[in-house]
Tab-separated table of C-alpha atoms in Angstrom:
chain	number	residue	atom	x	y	z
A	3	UNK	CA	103.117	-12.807	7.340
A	4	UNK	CA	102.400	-13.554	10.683
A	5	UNK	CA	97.752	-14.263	12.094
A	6	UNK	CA	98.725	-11.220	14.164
A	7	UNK	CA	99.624	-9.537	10.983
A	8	UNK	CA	97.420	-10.554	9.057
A	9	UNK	CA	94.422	-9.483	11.738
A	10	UNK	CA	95.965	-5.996	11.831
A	11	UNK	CA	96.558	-5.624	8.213
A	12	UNK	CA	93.349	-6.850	6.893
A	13	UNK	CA	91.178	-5.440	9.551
A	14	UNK	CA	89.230	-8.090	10.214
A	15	UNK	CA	88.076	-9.038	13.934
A	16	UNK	CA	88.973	-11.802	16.063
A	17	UNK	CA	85.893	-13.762	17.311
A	18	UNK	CA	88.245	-14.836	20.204
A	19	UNK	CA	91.233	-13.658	22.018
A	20	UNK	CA	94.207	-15.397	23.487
A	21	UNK	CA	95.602	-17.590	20.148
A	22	UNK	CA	99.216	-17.959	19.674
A	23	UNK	CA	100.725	-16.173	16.694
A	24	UNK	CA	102.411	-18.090	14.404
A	25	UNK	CA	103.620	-18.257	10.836
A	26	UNK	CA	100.832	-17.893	7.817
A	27	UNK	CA	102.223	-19.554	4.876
A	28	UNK	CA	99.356	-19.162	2.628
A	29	UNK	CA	95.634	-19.458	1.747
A	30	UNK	CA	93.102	-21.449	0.564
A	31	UNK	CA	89.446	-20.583	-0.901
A	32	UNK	CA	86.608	-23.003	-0.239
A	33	UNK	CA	83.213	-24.176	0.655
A	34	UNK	CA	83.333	-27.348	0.539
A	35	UNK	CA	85.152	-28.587	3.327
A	36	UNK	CA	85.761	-32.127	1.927
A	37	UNK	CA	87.716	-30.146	-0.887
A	38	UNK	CA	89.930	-28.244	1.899
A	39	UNK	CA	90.305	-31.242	3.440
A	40	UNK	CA	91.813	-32.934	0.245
A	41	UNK	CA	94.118	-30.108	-1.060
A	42	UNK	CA	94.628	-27.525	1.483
A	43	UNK	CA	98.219	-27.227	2.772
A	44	UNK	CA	99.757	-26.988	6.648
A	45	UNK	CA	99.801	-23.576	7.494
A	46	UNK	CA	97.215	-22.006	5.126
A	47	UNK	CA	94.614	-19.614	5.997
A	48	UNK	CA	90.987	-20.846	5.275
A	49	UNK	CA	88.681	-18.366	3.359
A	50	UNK	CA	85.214	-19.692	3.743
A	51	UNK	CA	81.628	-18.806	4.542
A	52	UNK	CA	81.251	-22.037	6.476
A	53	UNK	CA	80.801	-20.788	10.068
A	54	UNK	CA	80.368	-23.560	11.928
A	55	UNK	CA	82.098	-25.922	14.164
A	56	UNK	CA	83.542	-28.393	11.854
A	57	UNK	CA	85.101	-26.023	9.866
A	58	UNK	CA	87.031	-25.777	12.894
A	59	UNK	CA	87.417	-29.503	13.120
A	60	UNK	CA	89.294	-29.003	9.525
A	61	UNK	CA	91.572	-26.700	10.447
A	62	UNK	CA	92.745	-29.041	13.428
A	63	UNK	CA	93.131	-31.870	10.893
A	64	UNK	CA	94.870	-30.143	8.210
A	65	UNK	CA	96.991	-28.148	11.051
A	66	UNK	CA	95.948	-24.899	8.990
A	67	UNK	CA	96.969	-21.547	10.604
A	68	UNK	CA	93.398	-20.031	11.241
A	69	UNK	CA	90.166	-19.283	9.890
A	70	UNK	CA	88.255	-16.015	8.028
A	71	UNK	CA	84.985	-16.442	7.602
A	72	UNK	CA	83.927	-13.928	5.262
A	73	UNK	CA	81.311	-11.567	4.041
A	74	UNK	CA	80.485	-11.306	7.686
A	75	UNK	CA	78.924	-14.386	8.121
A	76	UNK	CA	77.938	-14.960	11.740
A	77	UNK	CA	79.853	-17.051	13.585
A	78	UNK	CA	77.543	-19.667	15.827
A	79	UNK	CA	78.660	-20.013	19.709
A	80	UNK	CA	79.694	-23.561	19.662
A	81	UNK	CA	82.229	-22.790	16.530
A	82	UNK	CA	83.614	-19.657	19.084
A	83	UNK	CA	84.198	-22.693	21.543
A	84	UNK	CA	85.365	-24.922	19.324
A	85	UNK	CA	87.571	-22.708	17.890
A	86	UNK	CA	88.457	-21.560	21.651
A	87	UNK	CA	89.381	-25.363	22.863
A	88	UNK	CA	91.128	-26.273	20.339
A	89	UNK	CA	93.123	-22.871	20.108
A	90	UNK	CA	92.093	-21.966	16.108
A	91	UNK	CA	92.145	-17.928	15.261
A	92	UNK	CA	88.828	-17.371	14.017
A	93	UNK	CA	88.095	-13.783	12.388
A	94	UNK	CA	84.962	-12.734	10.438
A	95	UNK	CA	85.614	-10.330	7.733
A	96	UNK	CA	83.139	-7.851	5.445
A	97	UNK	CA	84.812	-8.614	2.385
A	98	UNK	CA	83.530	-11.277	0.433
A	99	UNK	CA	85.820	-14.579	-0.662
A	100	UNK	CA	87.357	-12.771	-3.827
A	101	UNK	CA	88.041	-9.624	-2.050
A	102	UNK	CA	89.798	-11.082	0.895
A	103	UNK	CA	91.967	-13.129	-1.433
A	104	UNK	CA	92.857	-10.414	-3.556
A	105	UNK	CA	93.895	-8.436	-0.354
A	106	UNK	CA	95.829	-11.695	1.553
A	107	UNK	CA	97.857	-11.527	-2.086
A	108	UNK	CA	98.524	-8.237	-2.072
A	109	UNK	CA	99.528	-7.843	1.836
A	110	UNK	CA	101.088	-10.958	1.797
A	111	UNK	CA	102.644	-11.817	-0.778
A	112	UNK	CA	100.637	-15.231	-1.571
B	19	UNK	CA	47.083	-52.389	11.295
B	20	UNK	CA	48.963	-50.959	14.203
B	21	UNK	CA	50.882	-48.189	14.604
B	22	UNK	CA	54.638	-48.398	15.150
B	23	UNK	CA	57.907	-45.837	15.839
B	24	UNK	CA	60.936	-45.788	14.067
B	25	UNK	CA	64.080	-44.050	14.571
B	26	UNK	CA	65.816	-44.204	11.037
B	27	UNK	CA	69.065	-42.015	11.733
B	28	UNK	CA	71.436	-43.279	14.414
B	29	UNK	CA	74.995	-43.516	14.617
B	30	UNK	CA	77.153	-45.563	16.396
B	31	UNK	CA	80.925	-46.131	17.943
B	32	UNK	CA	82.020	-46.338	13.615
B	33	UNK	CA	81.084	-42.548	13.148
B	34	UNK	CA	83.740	-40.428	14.338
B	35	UNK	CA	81.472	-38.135	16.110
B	36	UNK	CA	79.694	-41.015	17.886
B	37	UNK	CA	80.575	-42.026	21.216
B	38	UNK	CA	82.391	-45.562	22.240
B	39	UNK	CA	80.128	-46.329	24.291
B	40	UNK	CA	77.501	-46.474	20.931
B	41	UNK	CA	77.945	-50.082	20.689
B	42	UNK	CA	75.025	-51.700	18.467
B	43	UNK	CA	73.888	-53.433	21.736
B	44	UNK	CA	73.792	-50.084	23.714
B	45	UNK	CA	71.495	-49.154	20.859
B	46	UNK	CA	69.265	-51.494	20.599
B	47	UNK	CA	68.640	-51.539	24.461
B	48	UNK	CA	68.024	-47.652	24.302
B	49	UNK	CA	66.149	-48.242	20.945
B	50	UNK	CA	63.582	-50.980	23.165
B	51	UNK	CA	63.672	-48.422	26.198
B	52	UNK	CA	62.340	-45.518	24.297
B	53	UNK	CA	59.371	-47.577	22.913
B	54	UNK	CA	60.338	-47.942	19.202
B	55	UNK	CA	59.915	-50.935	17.233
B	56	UNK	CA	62.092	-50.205	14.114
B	57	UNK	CA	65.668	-48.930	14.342
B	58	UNK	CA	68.039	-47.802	11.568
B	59	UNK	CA	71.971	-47.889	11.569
B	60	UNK	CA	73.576	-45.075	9.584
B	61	UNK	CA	76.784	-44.758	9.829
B	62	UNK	CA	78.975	-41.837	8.001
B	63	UNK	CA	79.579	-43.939	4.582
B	64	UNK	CA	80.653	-47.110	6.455
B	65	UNK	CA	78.212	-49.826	7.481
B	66	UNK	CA	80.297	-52.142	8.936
B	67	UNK	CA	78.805	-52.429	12.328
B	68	UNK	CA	75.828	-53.949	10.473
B	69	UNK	CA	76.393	-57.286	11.445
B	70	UNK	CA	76.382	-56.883	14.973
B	71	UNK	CA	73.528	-54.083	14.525
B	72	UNK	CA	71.213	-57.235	13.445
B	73	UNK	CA	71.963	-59.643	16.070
B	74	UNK	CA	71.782	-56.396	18.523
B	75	UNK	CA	67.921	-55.802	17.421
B	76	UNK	CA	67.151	-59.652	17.098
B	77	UNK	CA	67.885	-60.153	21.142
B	78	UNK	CA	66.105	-57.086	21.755
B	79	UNK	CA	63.354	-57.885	19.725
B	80	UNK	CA	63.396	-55.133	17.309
B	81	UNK	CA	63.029	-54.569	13.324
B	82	UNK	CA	66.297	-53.608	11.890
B	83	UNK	CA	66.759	-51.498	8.838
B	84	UNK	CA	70.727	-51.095	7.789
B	85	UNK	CA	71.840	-47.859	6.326
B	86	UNK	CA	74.242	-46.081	5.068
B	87	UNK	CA	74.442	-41.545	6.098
B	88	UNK	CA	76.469	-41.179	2.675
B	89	UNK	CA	78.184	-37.711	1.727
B	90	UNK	CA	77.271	-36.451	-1.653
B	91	UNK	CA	79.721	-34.771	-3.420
B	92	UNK	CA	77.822	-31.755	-2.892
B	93	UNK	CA	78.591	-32.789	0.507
B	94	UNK	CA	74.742	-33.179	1.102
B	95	UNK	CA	74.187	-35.698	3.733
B	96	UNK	CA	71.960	-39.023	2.386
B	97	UNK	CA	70.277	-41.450	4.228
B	98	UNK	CA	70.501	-44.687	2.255
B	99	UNK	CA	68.743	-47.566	4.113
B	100	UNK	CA	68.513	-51.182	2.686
B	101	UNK	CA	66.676	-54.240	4.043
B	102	UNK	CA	69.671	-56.524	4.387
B	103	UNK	CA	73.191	-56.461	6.273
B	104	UNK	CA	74.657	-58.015	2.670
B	105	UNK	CA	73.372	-55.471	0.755
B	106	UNK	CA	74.313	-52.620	3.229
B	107	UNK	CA	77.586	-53.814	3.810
B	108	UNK	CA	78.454	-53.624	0.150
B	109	UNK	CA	76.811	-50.587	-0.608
B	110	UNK	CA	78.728	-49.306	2.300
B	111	UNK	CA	82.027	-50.821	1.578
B	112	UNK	CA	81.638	-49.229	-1.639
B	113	UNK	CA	81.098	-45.690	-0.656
B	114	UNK	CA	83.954	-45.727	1.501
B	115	UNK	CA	86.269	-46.921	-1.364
B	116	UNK	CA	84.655	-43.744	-3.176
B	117	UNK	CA	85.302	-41.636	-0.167
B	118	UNK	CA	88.292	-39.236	-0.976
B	119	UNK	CA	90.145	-39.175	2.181
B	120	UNK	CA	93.797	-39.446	3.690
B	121	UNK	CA	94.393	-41.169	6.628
B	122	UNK	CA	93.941	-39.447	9.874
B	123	UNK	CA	94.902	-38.853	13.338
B	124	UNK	CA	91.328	-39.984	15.114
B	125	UNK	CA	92.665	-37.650	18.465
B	126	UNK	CA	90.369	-35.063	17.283
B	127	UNK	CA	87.285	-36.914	16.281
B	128	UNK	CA	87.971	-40.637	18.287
B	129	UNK	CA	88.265	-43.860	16.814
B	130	UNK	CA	86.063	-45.292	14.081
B	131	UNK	CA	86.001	-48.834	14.992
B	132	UNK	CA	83.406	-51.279	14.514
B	133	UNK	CA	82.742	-54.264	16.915
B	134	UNK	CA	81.376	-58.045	16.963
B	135	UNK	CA	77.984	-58.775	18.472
B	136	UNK	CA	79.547	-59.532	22.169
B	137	UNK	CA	80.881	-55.806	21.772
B	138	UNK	CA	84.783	-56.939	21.004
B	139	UNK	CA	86.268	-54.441	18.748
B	140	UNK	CA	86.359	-55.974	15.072
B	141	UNK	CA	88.771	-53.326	13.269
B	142	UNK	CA	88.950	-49.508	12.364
B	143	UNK	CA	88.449	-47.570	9.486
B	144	UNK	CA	91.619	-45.287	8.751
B	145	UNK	CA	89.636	-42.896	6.045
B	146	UNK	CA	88.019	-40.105	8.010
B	147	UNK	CA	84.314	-40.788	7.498
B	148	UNK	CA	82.994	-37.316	7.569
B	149	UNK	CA	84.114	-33.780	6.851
B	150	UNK	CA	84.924	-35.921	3.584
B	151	UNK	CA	82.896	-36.662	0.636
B	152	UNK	CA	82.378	-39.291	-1.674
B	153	UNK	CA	82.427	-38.547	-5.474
B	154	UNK	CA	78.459	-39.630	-5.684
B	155	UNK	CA	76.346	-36.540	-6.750
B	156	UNK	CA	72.674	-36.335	-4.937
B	157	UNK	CA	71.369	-37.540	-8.440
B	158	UNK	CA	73.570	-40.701	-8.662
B	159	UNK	CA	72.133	-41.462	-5.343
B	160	UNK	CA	68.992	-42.674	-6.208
B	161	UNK	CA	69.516	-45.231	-8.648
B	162	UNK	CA	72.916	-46.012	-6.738
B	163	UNK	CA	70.480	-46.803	-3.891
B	164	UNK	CA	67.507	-48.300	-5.544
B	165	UNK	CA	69.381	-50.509	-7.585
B	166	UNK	CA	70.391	-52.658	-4.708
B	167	UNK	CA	66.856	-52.603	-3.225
B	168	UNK	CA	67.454	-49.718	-1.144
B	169	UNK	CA	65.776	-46.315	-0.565
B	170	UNK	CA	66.627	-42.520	-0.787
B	171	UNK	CA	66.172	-40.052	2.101
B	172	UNK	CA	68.318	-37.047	2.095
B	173	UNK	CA	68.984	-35.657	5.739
B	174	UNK	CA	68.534	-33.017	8.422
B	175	UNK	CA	67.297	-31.111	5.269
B	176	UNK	CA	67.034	-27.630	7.264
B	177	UNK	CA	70.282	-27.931	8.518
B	178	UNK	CA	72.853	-25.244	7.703
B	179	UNK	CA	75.737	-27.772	7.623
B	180	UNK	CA	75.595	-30.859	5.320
B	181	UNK	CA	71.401	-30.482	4.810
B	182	UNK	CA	70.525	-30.495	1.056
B	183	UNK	CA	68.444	-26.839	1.406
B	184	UNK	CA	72.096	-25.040	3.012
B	185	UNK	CA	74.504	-26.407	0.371
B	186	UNK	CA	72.038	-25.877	-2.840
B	187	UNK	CA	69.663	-23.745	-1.668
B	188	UNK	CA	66.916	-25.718	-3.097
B	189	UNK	CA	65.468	-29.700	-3.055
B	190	UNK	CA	66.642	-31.212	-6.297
B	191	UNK	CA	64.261	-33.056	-8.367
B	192	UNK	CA	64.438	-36.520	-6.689
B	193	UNK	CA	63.124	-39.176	-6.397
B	194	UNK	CA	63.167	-39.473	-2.953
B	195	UNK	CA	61.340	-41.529	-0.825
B	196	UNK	CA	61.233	-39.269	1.930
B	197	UNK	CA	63.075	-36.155	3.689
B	198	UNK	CA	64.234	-35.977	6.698
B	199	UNK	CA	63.577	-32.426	8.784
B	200	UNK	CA	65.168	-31.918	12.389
B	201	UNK	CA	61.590	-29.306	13.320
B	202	UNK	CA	58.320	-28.843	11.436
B	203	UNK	CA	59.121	-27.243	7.831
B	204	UNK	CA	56.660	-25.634	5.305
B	205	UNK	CA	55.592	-27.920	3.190
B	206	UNK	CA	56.820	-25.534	-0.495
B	207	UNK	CA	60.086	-26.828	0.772
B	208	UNK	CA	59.387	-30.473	1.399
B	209	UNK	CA	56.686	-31.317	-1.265
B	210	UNK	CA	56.114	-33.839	-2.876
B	211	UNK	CA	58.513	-35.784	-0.577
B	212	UNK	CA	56.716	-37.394	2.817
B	213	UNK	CA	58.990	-36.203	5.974
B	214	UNK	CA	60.183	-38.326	8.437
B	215	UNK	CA	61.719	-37.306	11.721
B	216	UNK	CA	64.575	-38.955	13.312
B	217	UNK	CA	67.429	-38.296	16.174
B	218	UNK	CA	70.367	-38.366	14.377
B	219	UNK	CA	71.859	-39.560	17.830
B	220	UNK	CA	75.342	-40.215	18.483
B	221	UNK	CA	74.544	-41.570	22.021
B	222	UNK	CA	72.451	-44.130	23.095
B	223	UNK	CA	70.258	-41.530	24.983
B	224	UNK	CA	69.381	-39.293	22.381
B	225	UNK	CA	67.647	-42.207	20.340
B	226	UNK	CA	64.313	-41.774	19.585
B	227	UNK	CA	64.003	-37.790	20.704
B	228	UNK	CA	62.569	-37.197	17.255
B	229	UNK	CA	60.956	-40.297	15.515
B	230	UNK	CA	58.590	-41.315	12.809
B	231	UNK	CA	55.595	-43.176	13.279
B	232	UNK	CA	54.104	-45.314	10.937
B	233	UNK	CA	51.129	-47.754	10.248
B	234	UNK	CA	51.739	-50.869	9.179
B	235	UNK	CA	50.489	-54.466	9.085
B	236	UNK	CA	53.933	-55.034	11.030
B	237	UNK	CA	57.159	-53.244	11.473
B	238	UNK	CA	59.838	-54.342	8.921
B	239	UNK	CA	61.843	-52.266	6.079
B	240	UNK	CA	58.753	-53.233	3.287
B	241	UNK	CA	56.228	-52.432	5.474
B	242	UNK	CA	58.074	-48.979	6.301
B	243	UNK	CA	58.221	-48.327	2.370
B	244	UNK	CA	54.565	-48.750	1.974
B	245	UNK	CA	53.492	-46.887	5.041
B	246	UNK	CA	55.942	-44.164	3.611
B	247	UNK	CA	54.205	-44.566	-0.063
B	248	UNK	CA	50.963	-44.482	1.463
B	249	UNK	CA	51.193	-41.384	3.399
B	250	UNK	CA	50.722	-43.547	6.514
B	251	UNK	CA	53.783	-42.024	8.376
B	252	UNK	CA	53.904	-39.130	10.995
B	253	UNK	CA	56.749	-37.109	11.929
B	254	UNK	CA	57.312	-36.378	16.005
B	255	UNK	CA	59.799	-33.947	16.903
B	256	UNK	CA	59.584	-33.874	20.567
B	257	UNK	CA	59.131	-37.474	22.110
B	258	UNK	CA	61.677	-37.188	25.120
């Protein structure tokens, strides 16, 4: 499964445009971004409801493939910009944590 | 009695969000600039700029209070401020051997190096000091802290990330000997706690745009304690 993919499929919206596409090769669930930073994996998506900026900052650092911030959690200007500089897909979702999961493993196989 | 400022929540060139040009010295000239008498150093879970933090203060003639901004495992961020660069540096040395981290590439964040007194860097910390947590809960804090003569202040309480209300949704128990707020908060939220205001800068010209102000017989750490015991502080949010 490819972000682009995974946007369409899981019908979720992009909080910016213009990302490269690239390979998802899993996910991870979390809150607590010292714990994603500790065991999530290159190439993961990140299910979270922590919409802010150095959520972004994680994904950099653990090279993850993008971000879904869920249960439509509003996503804060300078985590848009963040996101945008450092060229992170960021896409907010209705679903809550479990649901998205549950979908990601069903669309995707993971 | 007079009545002093202190800014207890500054960062400098060690904290990965803090600028290089955060040297202790840059901060203590800022600090004597703004018109505050007592400064803290609060590193994220590091303190070992502390040594040049104290000689920084002593030419600018300023009280210096050396902390610690620890992450809780509920990754709650903690003031933990101590009276002496011995006891700070070990308490801080400590939390960043408890600090579960890998080794990162700094391009994202910047160095985290700390420097001499004559501003020469000294080395570099190769854990990332924030976005990671140590494994010491908000209740181990306290005696953690007070045990080695220190005190308790959790931080930027009302703020969504890393502020004790946003990742619990309530104020734990305590003891504290103060909270910190970044804007006036009802007091349901704060009580029985006093508040104290601080920047939270992470460049020398942000110090002392929130501050606390105290009376005291003089401006040192014991001094701050009582005035804080006492109820003789006052939180200022806008002193630009």
């Amino acid at each position: 499964m490819t972000i682009k993919e995974l946007q369409t499929d899981m019908n979720c919206r992009a909080v910016w445009n213009g990302w490269e596409d690239r390979e998802v090769t899993g996910a991870y669930t979390s809150d607590l971004l010292s714990d994603v930073m500790a065991r999530s994996e290159e190439g993961q998506v990140l299910i979270t409801i922590q919409a802010h900026k150095n959520t972004v900052a994680v994904a950099v650092l653990k090279d993850l493939s993008g971000i879904i911030t869920a249960s439509n959690r509003p996503v804060p200007d300078d985590m848009i910009e963040t996101a945008r500089d450092e060229e992170i897909p960021v896409f907010v979702t209705d679903n809550n944590q479990y649901e998205t999961g549950w979908r990601l493993h069903e669309l995707g196989g993971f | 009695m007079s009545t002093f400022r202190a800014d207890l929540h500054i960062h400098s060139c060690l904290s990965p969000c803090g600028e290089l040009s955060a040297s202790p010295r840059a901060i203590a000239r800022s600090a004597r600039e703004r018109g505050l008498h007592l400064i803290a150093l609060t590193d994220h879970n590091s303190a070992r700029n502390a040594p040049a933090f104290a000689a920084a203060c002593r030419s600018e003639g300023l009280a210096a209070v050396f902390g610690i901004e620890i992450t809780t495992r509920e990754e709650v961020h903690a003031l933990t401020l101590f009276p002496t660069v011995k006891t700070a540096l070990e308490a801080g040395d400590e939390a960043y051997e408890r600090l579960e981290s890998e080794p990162f590439d700094p391009g994202f964040f910047g160095d985290q190096v700390w420097v001499d007194e004559n501003e020469e860097i000294e080395g570099m910390l190769d854990k990332l000091c924030i976005l990671c947590a140590t494994d010491l809960s908000l209740d181990d804090l306290g005696p953690w802290c007070r045990s080695r003569g220190g005190i308790l202040i959790p931080a930027h309480i009302d703020r969504p990330a890393f502020g004790v209300l946003g990742q619990l949704g309530f104020l734990p128990e305590g003891p504290f000997e103060a909270v910190e707020c970044t804007e006036p908060l009802s007091e349901d939220l704060t009580d029985p706690w006093p508040v104290i205001a601080s920047s939270d800068a992470h460049r020398p010209e942000d110090i002392g745009c929130r501050c606390l102000e105290f009376e005291a017989p003089e401006a040192d750490f014991e001094a701050l304690v009582m005035a804080l015991e006492s109820g003789k502080t006052r939180a200022l949010y806008g002193n630009k």
